[in-house]
XYZ file of C-alpha atoms in Angstrom:
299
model
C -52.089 26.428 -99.517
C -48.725 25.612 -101.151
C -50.132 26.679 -104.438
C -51.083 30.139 -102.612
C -47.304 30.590 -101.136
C -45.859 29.708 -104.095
C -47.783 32.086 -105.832
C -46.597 34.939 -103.345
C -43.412 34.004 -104.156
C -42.700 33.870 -107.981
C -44.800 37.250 -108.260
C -41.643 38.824 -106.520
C -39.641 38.126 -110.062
C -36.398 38.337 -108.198
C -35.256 34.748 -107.635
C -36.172 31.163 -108.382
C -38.461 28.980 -105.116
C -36.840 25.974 -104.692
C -36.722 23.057 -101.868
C -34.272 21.393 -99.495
C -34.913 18.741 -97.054
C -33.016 19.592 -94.544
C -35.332 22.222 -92.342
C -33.032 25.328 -91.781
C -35.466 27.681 -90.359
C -35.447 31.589 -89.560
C -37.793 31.844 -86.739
C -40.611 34.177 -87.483
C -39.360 35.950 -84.087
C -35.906 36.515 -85.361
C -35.525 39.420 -87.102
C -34.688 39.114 -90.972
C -31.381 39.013 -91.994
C -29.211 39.566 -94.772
C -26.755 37.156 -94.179
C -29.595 34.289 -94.461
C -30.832 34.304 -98.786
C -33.435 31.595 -97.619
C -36.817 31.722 -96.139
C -38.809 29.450 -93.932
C -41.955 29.109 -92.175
C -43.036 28.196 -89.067
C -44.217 24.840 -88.458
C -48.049 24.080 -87.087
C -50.016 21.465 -86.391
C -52.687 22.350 -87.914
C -54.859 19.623 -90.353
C -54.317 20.133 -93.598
C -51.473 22.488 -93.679
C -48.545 19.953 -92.494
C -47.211 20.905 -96.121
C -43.471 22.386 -94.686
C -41.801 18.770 -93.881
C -39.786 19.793 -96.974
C -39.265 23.156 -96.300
C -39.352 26.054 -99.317
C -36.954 28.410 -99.679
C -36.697 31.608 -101.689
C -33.282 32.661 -103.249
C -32.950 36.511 -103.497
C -31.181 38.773 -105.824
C -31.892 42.044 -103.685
C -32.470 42.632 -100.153
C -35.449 44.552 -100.133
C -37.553 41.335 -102.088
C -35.848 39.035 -99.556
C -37.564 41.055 -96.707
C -40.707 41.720 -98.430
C -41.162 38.453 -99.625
C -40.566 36.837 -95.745
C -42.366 39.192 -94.047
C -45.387 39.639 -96.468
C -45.696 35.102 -96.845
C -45.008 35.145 -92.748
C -47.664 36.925 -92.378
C -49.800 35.429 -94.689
C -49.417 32.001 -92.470
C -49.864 33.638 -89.380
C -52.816 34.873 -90.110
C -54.360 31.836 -91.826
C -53.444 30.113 -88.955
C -55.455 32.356 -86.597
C -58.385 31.906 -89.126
C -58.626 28.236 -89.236
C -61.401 26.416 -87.744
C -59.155 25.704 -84.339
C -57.725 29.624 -84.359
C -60.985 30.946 -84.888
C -62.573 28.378 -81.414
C -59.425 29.674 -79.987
C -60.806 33.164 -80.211
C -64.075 32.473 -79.067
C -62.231 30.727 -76.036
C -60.169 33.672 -75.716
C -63.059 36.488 -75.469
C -65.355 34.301 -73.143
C -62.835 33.823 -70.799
C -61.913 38.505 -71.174
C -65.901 38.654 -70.754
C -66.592 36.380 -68.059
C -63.859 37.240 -66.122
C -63.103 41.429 -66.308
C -66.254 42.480 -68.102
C -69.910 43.721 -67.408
C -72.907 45.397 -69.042
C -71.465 48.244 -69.678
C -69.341 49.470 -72.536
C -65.658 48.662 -71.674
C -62.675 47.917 -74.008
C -60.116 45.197 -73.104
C -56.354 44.772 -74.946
C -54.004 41.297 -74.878
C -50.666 40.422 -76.060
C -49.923 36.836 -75.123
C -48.174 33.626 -76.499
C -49.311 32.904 -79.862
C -49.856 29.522 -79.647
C -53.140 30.488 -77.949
C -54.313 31.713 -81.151
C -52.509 29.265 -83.497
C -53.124 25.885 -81.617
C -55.867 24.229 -79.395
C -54.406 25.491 -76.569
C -56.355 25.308 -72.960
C -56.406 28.715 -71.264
C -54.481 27.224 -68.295
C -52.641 29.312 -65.427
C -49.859 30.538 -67.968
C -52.176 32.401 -69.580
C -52.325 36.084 -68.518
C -50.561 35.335 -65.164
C -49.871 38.321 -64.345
C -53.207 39.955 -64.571
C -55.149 36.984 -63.406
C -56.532 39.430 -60.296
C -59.799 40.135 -61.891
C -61.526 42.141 -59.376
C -57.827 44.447 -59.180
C -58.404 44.765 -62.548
C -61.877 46.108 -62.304
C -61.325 48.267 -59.875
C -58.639 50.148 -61.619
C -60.745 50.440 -64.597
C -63.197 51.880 -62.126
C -61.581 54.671 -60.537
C -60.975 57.683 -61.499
C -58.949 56.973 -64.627
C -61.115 54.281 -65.885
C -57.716 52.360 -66.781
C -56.070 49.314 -65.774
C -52.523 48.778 -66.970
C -51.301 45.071 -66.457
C -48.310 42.635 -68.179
C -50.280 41.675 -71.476
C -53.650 42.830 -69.965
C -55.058 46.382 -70.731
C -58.027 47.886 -70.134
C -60.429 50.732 -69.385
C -64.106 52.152 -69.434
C -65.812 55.690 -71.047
C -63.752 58.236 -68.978
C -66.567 61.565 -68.250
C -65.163 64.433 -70.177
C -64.792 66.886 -67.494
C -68.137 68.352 -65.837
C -69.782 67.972 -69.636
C -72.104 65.012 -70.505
C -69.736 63.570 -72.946
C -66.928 60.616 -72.427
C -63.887 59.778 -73.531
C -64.980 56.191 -75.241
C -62.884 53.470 -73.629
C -60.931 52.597 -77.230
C -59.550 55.847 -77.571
C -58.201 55.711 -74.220
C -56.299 52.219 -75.093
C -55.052 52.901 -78.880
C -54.715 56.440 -78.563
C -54.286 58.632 -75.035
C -54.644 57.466 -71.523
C -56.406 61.142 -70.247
C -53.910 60.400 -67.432
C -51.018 61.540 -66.356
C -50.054 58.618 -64.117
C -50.213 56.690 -67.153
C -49.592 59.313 -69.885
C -46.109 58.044 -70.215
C -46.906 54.979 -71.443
C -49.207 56.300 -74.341
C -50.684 54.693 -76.642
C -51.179 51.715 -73.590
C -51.467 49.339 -76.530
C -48.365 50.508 -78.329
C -46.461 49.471 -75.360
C -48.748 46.045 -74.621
C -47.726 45.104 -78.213
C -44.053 46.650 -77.859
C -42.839 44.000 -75.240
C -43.576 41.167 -77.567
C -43.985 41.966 -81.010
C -44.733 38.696 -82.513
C -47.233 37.306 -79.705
C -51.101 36.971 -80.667
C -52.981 40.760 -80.168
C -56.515 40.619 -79.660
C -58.119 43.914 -78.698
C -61.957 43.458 -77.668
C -64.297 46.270 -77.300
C -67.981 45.142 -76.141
C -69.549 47.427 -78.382
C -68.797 47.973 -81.875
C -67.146 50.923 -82.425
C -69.401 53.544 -83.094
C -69.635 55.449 -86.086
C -70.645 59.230 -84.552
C -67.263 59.078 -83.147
C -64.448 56.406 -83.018
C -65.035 54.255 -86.508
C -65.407 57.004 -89.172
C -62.142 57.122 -90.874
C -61.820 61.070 -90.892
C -63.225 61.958 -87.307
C -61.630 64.114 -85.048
C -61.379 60.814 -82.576
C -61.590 58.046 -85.251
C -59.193 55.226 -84.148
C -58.260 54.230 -87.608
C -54.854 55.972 -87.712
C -54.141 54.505 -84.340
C -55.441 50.822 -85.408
C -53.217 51.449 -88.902
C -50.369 52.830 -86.838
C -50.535 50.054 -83.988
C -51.562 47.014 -85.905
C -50.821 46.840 -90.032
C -47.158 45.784 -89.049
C -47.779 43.607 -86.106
C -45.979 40.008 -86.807
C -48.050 37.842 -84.796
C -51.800 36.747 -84.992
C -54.461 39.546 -84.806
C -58.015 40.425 -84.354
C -60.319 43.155 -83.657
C -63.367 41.829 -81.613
C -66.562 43.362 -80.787
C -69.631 41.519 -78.393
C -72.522 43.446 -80.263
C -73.435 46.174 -83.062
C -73.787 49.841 -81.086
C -77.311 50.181 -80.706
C -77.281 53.163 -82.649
C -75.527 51.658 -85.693
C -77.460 48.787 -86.520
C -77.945 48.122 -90.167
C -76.072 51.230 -90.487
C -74.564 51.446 -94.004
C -71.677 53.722 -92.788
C -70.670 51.184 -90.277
C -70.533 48.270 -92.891
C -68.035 50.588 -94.898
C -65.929 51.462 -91.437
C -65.911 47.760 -90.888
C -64.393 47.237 -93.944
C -61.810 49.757 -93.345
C -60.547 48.127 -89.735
C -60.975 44.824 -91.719
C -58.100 46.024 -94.216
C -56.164 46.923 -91.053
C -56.830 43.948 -88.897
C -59.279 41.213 -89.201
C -62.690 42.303 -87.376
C -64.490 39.265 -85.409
C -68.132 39.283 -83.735
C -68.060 36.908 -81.237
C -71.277 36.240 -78.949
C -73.588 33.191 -78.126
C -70.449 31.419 -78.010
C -69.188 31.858 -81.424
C -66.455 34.197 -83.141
C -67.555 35.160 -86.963
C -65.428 36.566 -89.485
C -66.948 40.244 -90.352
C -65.297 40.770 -94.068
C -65.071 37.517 -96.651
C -64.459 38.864 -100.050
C -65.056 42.235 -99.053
C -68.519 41.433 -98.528
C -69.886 42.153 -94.719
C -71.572 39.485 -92.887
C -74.702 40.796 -92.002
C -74.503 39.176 -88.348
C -71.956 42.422 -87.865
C -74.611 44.706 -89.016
C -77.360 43.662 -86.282
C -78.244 42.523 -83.407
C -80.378 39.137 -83.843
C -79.223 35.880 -83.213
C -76.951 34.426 -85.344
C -79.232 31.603 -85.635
């Protein structure tokens, strides 16, 4: 992994990587400054990547390759950290517990924001995690009634709102990453822009049950397509990130549109199945698992 830092580093062409011993580190939380011409990483316990004891720093000539090169390698770490074999059980932890405890049958669409070390460690989902929205049947109710929303601390969440009198719904993503439908809550729109707005470098997973389907919310150009929102909300998050769906929309299995709409949230934010107890990464390579295609096993 050093190799692959490094790497990102001397591409930039604007300074020379060298290393101290003496750990002075920038917090990923802190914002970037000009004042600092080093950069640091955050340490992890992960196995395997304990490689920061002697911390690498990157001197800058220009401020605009210091704050690309920091942001873009940050980011790079974060996410590798949420993609290890212990982040990726961490999300599998993570959407049993959103299932088992405020989901159903039925299509419904949940949002988080919490601590990253829930993504980046093994952390146990103990009674500091989502404390605030640890009601669960408060939580269904609200996504329930008659705006089909609940609004929580770093819990959102809502189900297909009816159109009207017409037989047609507003599908329970848009309502999240794009408008509410309500005016109690229209204020607050997009509900995940403000989830992710109180802590902008906490770990984001948004879950839907179903995939997103392609008819309506996945197809890049569609009058409700979520992918500006998902761009808009989630390409410049700072923390750990994943899209999650429990199962392929019945009517897009083995679709070939949705593999190419996967890829397209995939380039925005890394898309997960995770059922039968088990999270999979959708897009390696730019190749699609077919496990996100259909609806068998995983075997």
């Amino acid at each position: 992994m050093l190799q692959q830092v490094r790497a990102v580093l001397e591409a930039q062409g604007e300074g020379e990587l060298y290393c101290i011993r003496k750990p002075i580190i920038l917090h990923h939380h802190s914002p970037l400054s000009t004042s600092h011409n080093s950069c640091s990483y955050p340490p992890t316990r992960e196995k395997g990547i304990q490689i920061f004891w002697n911390w690498c720093f990157f001197s800058c000539r220009h401020r605009a390759t210091f704050e690309q090169v920091c942001s873009g390698v940050l980011g790079f770490i974060l996410l590798f950290l949420l993609h290890s074999a212990s982040g990726v059980d961490n999300l599998n932890k993570i959407t049993k517990f959103l299932q088992d405890k405020y989901g159903g049958n039925n299509q419904y669409a949940l949002g988080i924001n919490v601590p990253h070390r829930y993504c980046d460690q093994d952390a146990t989902l103990d009674q500091n995690f989502l404390p605030d929205d640890n009601d669960a049947q408060k939580v269904k109710d609200a996504m329930a009634d008659d705006d089909k929303i609940y609004k929580g601390v770093q819990l959102i969440g809502a189900r297909p709102k009816p159109i009207g009198k017409s037989q047609n719904n507003y599908h329970s993503e848009y309502l999240l990453l794009i408008k509410s439908m309500s005016r109690r809550l229209r204020r607050f729109d997009p509900l995940m822009k403000t989830l992710l707005d109180s802590k902008t470098d906490d770990c984001t997973v948004f879950f839907t049950l179903n995939s997103p389907c392609v008819k309506t919310c996945s197809t890049p150009n569609g009058q409700y397509s979520i992918i500006p929102a998902l761009r808009m909300l989630f390409q410049n998050h700072n923390g750990p990130k994943a899209f999650v769906f429990n199962r392929v929309w019945d009517h897009d299995v083995d679709n070939p549109e949705w593999e190419n709409n996967i890829k397209t949230i995939n380039a925005i934010i890394p898309v997960y199945r995770c059922d039968e107890g088990q999270c999979i990464r959708c897009v390696n390579n730019n190749n699609v698992d077919k496990r996100c295609l259909q609806n068998q096993s995983h075997g």
